[in-house]
Coordinates of N, CA and C in Angstrom, one line a residue:
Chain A
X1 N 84.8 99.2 103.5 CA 85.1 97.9 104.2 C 84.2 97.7 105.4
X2 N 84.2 96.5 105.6 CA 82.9 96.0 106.7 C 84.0 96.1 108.2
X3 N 83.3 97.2 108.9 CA 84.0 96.6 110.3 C 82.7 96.0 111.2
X4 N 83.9 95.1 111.9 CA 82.8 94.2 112.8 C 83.7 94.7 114.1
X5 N 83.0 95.5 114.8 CA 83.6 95.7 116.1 C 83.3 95.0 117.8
X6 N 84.8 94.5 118.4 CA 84.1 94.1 119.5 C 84.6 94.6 120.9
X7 N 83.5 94.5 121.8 CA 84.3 95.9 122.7 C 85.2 95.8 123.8
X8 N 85.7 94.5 123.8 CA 87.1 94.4 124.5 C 87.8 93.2 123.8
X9 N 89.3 93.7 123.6 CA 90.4 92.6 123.1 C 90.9 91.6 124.7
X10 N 90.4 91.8 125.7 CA 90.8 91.1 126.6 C 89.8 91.3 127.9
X11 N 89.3 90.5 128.4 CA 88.9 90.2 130.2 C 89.1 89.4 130.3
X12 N 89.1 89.7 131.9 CA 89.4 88.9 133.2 C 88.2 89.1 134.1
X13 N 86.8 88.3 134.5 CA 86.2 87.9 135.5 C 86.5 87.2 135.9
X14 N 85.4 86.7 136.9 CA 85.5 85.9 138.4 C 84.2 84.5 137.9
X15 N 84.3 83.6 138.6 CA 83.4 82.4 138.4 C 81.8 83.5 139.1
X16 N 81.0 83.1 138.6 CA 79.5 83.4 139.0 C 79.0 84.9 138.5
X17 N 80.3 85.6 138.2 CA 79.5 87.1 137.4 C 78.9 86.7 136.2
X18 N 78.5 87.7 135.6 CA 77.9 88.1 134.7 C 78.1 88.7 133.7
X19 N 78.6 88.0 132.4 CA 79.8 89.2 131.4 C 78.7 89.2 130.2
X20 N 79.3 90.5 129.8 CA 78.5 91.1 128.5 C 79.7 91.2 127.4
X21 N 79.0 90.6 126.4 CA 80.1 91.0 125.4 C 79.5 91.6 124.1
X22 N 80.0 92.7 124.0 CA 79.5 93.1 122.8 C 79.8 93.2 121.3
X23 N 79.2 93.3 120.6 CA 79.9 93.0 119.3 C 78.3 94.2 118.2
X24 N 79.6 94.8 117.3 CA 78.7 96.0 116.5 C 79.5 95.6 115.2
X25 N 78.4 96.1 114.1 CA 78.8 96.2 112.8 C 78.1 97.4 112.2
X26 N 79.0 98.1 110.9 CA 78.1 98.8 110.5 C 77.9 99.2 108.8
X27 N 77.8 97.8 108.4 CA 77.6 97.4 107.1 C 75.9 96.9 107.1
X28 N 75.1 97.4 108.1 CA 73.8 97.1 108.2 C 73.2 95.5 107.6
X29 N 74.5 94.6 108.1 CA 74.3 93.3 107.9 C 73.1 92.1 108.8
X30 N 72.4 91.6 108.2 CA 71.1 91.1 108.3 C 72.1 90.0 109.6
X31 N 72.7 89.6 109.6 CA 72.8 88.2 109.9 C 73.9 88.5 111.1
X32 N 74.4 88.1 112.3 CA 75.4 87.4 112.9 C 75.3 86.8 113.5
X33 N 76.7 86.1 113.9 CA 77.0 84.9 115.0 C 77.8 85.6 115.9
X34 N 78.0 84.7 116.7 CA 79.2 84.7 118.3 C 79.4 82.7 117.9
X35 N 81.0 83.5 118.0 CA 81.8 81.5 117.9 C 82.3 81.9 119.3
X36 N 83.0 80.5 119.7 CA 84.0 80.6 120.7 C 85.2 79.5 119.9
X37 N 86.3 80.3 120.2 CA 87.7 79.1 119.3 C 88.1 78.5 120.8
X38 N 88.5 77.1 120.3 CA 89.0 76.5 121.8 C 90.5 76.0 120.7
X39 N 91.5 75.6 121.2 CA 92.6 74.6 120.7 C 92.2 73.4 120.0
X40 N 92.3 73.5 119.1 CA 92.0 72.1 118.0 C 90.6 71.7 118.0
X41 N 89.6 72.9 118.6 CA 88.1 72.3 118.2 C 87.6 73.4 117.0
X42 N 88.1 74.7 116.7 CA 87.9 75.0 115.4 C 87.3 76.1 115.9
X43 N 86.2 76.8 115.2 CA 85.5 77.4 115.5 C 83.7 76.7 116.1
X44 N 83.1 77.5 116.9 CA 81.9 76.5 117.7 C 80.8 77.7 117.4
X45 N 80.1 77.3 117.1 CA 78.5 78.2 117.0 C 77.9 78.5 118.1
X46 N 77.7 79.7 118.8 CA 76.8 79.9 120.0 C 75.9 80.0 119.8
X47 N 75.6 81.0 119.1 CA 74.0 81.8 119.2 C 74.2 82.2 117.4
X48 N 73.0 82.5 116.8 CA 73.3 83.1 115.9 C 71.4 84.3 115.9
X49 N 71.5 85.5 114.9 CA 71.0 86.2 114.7 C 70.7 86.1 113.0
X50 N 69.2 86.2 112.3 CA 69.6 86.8 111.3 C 68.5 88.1 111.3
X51 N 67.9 88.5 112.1 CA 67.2 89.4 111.7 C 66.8 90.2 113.7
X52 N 66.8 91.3 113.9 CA 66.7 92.1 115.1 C 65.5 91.3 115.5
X53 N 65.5 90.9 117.2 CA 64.7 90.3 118.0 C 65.1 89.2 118.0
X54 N 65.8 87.9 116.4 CA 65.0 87.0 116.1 C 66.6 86.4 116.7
X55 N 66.8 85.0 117.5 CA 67.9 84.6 117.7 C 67.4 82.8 117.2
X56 N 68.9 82.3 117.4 CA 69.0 80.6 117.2 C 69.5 79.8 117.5
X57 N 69.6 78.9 118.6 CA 70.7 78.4 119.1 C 71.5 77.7 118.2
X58 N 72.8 77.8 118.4 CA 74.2 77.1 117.7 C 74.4 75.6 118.3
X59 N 75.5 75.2 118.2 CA 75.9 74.1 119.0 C 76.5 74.1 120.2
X60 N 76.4 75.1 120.6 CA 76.9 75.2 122.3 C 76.5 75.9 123.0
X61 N 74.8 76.1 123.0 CA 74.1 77.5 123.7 C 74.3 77.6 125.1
X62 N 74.4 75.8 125.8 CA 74.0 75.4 127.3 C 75.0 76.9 128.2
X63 N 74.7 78.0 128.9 CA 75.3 78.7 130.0 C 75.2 79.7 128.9
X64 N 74.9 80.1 128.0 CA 74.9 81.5 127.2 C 73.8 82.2 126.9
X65 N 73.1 83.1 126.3 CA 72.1 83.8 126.2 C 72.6 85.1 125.4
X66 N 71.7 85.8 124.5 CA 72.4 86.7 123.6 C 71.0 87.9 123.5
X67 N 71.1 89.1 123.0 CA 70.3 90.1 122.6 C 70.7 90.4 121.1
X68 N 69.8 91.0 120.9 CA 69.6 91.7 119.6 C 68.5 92.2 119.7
X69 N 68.5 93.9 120.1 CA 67.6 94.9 119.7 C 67.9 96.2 118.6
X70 N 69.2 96.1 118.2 CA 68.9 96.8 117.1 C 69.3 96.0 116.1
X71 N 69.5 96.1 114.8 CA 70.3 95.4 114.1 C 71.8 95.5 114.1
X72 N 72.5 96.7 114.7 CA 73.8 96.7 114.2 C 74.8 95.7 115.6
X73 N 73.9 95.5 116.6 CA 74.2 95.3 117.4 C 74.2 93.8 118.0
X74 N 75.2 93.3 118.7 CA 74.6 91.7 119.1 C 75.2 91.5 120.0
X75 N 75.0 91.1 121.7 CA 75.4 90.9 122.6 C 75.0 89.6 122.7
X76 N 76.3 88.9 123.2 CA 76.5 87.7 123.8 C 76.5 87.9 125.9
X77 N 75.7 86.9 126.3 CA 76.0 87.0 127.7 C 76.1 85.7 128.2
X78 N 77.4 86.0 129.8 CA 77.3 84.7 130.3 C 76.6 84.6 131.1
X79 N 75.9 84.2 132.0 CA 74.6 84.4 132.5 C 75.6 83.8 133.8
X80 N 76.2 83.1 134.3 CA 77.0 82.8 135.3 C 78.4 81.9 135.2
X81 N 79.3 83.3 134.9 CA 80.5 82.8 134.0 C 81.2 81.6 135.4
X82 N 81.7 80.5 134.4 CA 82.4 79.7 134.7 C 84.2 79.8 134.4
X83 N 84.5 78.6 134.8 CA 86.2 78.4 134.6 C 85.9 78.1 133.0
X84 N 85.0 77.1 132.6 CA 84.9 75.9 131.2 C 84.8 77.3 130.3
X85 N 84.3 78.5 130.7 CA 83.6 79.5 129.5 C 85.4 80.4 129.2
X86 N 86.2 80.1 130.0 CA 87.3 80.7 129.2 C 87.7 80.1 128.1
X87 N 87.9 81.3 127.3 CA 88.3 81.2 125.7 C 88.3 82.4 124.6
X88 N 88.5 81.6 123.6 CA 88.9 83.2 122.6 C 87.1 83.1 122.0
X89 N 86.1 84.8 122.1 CA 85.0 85.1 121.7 C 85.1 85.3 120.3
X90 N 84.3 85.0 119.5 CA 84.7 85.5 117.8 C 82.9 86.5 117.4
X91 N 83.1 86.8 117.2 CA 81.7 87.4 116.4 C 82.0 88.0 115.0
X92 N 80.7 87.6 113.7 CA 80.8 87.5 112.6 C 79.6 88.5 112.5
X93 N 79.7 88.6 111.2 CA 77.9 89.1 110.3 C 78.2 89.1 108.7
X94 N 77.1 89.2 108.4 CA 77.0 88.6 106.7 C 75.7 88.8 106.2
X95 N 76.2 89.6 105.0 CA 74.9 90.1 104.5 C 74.0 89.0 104.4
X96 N 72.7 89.5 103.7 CA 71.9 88.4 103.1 C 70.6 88.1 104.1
X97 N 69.6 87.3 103.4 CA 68.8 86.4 104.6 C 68.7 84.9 104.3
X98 N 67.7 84.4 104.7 CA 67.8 82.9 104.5 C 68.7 82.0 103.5
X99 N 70.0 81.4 104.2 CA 71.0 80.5 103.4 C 71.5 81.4 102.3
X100 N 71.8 82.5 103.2 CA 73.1 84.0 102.2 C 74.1 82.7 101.8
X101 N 74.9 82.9 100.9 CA 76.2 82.6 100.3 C 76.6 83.9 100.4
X102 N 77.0 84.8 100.9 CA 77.7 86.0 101.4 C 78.7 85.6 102.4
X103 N 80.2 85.4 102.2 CA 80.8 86.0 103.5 C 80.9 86.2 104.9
X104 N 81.3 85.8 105.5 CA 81.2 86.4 107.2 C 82.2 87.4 107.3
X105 N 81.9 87.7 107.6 CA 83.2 89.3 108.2 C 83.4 89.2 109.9
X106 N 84.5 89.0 110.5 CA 84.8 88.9 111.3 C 85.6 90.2 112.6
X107 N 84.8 89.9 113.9 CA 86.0 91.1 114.7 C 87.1 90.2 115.3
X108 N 87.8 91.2 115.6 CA 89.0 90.8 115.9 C 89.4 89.6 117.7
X109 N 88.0 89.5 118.2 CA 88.0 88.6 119.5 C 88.0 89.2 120.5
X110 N 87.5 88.6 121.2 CA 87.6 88.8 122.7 C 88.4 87.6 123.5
X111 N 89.5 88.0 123.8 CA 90.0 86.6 124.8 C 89.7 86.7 126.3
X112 N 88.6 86.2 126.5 CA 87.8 85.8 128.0 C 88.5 85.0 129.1
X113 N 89.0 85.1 129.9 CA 89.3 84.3 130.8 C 88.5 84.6 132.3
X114 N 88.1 83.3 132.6 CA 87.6 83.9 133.5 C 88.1 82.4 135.2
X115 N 88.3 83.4 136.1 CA 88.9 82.9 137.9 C 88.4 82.4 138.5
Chain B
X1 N 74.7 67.4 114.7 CA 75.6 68.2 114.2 C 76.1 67.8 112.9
X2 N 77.2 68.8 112.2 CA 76.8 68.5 110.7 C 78.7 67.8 110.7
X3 N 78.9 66.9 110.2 CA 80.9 66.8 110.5 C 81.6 67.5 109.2
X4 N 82.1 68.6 109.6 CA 83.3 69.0 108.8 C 84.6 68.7 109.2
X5 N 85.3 68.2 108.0 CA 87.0 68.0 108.8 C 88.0 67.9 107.5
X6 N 89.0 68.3 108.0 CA 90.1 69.2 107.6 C 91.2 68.2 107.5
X7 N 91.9 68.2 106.6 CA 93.0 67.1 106.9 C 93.9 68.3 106.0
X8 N 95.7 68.0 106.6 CA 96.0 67.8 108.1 C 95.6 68.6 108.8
X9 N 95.8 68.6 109.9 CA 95.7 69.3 111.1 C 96.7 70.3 111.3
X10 N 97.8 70.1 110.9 CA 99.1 71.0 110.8 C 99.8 70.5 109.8
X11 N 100.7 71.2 109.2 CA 101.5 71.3 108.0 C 102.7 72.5 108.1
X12 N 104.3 72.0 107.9 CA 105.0 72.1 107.8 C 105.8 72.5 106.5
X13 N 105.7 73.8 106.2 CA 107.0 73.6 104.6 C 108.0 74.7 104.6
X14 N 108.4 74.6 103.6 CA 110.0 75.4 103.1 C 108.9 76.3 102.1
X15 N 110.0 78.0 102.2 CA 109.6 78.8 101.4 C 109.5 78.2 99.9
X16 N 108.7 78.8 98.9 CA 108.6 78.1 97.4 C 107.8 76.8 97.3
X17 N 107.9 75.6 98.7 CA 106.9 74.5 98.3 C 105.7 75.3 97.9
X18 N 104.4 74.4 97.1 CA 103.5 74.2 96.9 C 103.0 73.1 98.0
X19 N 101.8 73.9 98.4 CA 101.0 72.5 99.3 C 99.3 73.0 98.9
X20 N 98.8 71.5 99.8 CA 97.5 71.6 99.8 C 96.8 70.9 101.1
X21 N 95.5 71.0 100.8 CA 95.1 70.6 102.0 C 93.7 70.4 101.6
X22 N 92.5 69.6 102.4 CA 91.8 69.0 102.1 C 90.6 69.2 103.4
X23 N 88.8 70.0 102.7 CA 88.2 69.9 103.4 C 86.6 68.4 103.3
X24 N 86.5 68.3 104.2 CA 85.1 67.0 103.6 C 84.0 67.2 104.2
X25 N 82.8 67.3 103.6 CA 81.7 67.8 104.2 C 80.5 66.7 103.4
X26 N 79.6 66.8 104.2 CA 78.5 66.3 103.9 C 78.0 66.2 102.3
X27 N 77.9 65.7 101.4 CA 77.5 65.3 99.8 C 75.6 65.8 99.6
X28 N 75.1 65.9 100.7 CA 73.7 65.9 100.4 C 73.3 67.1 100.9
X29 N 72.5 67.7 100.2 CA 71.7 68.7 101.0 C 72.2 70.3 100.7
X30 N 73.8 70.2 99.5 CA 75.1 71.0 99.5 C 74.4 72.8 99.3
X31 N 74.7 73.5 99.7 CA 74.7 74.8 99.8 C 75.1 75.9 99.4
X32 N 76.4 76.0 100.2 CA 77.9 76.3 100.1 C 79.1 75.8 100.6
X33 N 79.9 76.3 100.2 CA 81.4 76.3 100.8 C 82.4 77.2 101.3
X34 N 82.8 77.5 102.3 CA 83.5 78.8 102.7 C 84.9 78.6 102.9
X35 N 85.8 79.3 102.4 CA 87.5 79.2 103.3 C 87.6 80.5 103.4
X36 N 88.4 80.2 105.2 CA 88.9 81.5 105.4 C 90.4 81.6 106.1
X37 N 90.6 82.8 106.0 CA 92.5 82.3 106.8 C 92.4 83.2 107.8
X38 N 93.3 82.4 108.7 CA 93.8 83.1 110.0 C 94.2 83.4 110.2
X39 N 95.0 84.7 110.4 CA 96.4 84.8 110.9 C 96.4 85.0 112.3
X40 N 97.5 84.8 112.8 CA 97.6 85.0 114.2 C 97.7 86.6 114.7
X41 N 96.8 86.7 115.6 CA 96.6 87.7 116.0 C 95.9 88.7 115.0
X42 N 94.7 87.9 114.2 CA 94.3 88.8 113.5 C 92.8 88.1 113.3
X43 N 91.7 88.8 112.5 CA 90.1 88.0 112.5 C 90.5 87.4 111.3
X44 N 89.4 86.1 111.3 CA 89.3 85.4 110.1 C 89.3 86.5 108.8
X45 N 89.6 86.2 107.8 CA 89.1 86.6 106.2 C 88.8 85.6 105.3
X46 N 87.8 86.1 105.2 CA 87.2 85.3 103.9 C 88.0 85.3 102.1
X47 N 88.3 83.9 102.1 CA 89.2 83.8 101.1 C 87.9 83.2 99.3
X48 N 87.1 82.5 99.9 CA 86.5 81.9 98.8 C 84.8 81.3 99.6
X49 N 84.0 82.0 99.0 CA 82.6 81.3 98.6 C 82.2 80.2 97.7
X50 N 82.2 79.0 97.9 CA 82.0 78.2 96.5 C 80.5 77.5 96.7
X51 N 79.9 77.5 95.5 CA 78.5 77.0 95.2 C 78.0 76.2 94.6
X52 N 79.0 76.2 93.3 CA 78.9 74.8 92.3 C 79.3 74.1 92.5
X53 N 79.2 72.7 92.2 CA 80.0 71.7 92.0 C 81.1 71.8 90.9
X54 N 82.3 71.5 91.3 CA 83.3 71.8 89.4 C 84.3 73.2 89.9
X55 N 83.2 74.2 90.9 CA 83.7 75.5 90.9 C 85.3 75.1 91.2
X56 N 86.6 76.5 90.4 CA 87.2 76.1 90.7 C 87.5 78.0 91.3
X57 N 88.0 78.7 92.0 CA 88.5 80.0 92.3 C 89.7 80.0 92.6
X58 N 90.3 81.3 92.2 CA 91.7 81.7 92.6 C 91.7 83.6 92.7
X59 N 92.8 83.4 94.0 CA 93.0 84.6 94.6 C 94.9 84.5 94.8
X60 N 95.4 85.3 93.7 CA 96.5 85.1 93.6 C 97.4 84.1 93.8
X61 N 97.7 83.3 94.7 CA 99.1 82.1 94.7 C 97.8 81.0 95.3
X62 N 96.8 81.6 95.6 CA 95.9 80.4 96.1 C 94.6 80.2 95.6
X63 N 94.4 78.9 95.2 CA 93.3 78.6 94.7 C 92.4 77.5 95.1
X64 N 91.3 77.3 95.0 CA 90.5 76.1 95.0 C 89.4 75.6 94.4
X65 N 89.2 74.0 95.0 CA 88.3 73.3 94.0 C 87.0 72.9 94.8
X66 N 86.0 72.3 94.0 CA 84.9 71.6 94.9 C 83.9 70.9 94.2
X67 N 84.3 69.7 94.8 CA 83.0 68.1 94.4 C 82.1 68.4 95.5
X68 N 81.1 68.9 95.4 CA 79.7 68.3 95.8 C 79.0 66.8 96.0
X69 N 79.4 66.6 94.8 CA 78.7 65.0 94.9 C 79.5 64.3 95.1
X70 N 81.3 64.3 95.8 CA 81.9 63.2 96.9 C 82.2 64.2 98.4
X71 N 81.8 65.4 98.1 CA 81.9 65.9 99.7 C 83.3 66.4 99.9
X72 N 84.4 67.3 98.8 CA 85.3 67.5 99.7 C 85.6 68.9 98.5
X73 N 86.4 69.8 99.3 CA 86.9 70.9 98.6 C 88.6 70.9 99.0
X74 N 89.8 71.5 97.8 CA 91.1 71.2 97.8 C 91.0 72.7 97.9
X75 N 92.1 73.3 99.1 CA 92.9 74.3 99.0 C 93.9 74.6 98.5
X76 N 94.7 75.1 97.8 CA 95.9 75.0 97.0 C 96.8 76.7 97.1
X77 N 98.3 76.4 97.7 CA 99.3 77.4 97.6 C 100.1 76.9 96.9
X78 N 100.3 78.0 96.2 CA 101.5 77.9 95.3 C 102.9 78.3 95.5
X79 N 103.8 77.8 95.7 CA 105.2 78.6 95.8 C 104.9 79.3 97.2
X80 N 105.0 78.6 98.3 CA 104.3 79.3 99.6 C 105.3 80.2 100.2
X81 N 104.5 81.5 100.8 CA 105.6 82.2 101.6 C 105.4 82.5 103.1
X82 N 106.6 82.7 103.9 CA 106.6 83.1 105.1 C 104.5 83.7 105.6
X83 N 104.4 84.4 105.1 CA 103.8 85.5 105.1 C 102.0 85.0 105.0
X84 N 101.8 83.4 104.2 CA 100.7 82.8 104.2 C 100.6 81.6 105.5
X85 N 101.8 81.8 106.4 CA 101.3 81.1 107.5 C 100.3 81.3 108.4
X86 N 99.2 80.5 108.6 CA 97.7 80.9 109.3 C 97.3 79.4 109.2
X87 N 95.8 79.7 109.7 CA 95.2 78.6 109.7 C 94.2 78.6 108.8
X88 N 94.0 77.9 107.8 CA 92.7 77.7 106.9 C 91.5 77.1 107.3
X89 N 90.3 77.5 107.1 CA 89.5 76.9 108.1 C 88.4 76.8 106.6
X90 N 87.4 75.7 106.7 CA 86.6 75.4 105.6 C 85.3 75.4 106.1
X91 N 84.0 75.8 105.9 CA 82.9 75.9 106.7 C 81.7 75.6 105.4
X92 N 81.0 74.4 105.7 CA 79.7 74.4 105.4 C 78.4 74.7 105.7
X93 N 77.9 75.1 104.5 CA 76.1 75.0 104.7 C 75.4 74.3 104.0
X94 N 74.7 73.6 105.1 CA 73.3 72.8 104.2 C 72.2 73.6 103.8
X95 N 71.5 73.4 102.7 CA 70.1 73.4 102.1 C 69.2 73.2 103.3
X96 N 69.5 72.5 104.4 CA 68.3 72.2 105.2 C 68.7 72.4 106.7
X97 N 67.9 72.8 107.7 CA 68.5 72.8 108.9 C 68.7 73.9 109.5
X98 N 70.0 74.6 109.7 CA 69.5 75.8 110.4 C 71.0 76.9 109.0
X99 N 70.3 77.7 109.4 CA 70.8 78.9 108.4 C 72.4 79.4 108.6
X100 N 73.4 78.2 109.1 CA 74.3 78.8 109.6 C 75.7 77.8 109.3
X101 N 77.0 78.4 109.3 CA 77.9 77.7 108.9 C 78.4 77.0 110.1
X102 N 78.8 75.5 109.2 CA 79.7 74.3 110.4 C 80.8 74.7 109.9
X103 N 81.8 74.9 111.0 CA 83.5 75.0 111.0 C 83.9 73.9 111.0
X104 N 85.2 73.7 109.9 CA 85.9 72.7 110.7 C 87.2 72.9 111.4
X105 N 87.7 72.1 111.9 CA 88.9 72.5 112.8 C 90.0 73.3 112.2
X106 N 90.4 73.0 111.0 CA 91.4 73.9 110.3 C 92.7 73.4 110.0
X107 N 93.6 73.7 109.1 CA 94.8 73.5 108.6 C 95.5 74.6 109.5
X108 N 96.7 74.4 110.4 CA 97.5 75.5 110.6 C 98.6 75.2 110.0
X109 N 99.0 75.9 109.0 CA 100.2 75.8 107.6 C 101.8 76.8 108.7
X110 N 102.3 76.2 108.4 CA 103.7 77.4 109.1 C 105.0 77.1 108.0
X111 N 105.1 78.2 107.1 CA 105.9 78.6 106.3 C 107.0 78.8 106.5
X112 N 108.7 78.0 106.2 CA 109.8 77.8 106.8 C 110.6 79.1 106.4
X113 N 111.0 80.7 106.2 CA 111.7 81.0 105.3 C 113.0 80.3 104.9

């Protein structure tokens, strides 16, 4: 089974820090995202990865920035967390490369709040 | 941005109804189709990949359909139980544009026992 791991079920920052969120898989999947879920807007595209180095902006890049140096790995960052950036973190991956019909496999969230 | 949307938005039943629900996406460009469920307090899962147009899939009490050329996919529970309360969420990809799935907001279904 595909785990998609992420490395905290819960934080609490402050307005103006700097949060890292990480997210691992180890089904050596080509591809992931970072969503953010808000109430009744669904899921939201941040950033996506399909290949180590290579990133993409989603529909809501504006205050975020992300890494990918190995493949198993994909960090989301808030570069100067806000109040607006509280919310539930999602990160996916899915085999395949360009326009996979594979799957996302999902971690279990990060709920961010941030003071 | 690409519009996917979900009708309803929430849905209400008694154990045993049968319900459905309805995703609509763009007719041009078609790709795929994704549904996944949510449970509360748990990560999405992937319920169905669809590619064809016509395709129909089933995974035990639930199944679905998909027109390409009018833009919408049917989710379908059968005899629903406590236990399939979540949110259904339908996500497209285009042929063109960027390599990645639009969400839509989702069905949250709550099963009466």
């Amino acid at each position: 089974d595909v785990k998609v791991t992420q490395s905290s079920r819960y934080l609490v920052k402050r307005t103006g820090e700097k949060v890292f969120l990480e997210c691992v898989q180890d089904m050596d999947h080509e591809n992931m995202f970072w969503y953010r879920q808000d109430p009744g807007l669904g899921l939201r595209l941040i950033y996506f990865s399909y290949d180590v180095k290579m990133k993409e902006k989603g529909d809501i890049p504006e205050g975020y920035s992300v890494s990918r140096e190995k493949k198993e790995r994909f960090s989301l960052i808030l570069e100067s967390a806000s109040t607006n950036q509280t919310s539930m973190y999602l990160c996916a991956s899915s085999e395949g490369t360009a326009y996979s019909n594979q799957p996302q496999h999902f971690g279990d969230g990060t709920r961010l709040s941030i003071l | 941005i690409l519009n996917v949307e979900q009708s309803p938005q929430s849905l209400h039943v008694q154990e045993g109804d049968s319900t459905n629900f309805t995703c609509s996406f763009p007719s041009s460009n078609f790709y795929a189709l994704h549904w996944y469920r949510w449970e509360t307090a748990k990560s999405p899962e992937a319920l169905f990949v669809m590619t064809l147009n016509g395709d129909e899939k089933k995974k035990g009490r639930i199944s679905a359909t998909l027109n390409t050329k009018e833009g919408y996919s049917y989710l379908y529970i059968k005899g629903s139980q406590p236990e399939d309360s979540a949110t259904y969420l339908c996500a497209f990809i285009s042929i063109t544009g960027r390599r990645a799935l639009t969400f839509g907001s989702g069905t949250r279904l709550q099963v009466q026992p």
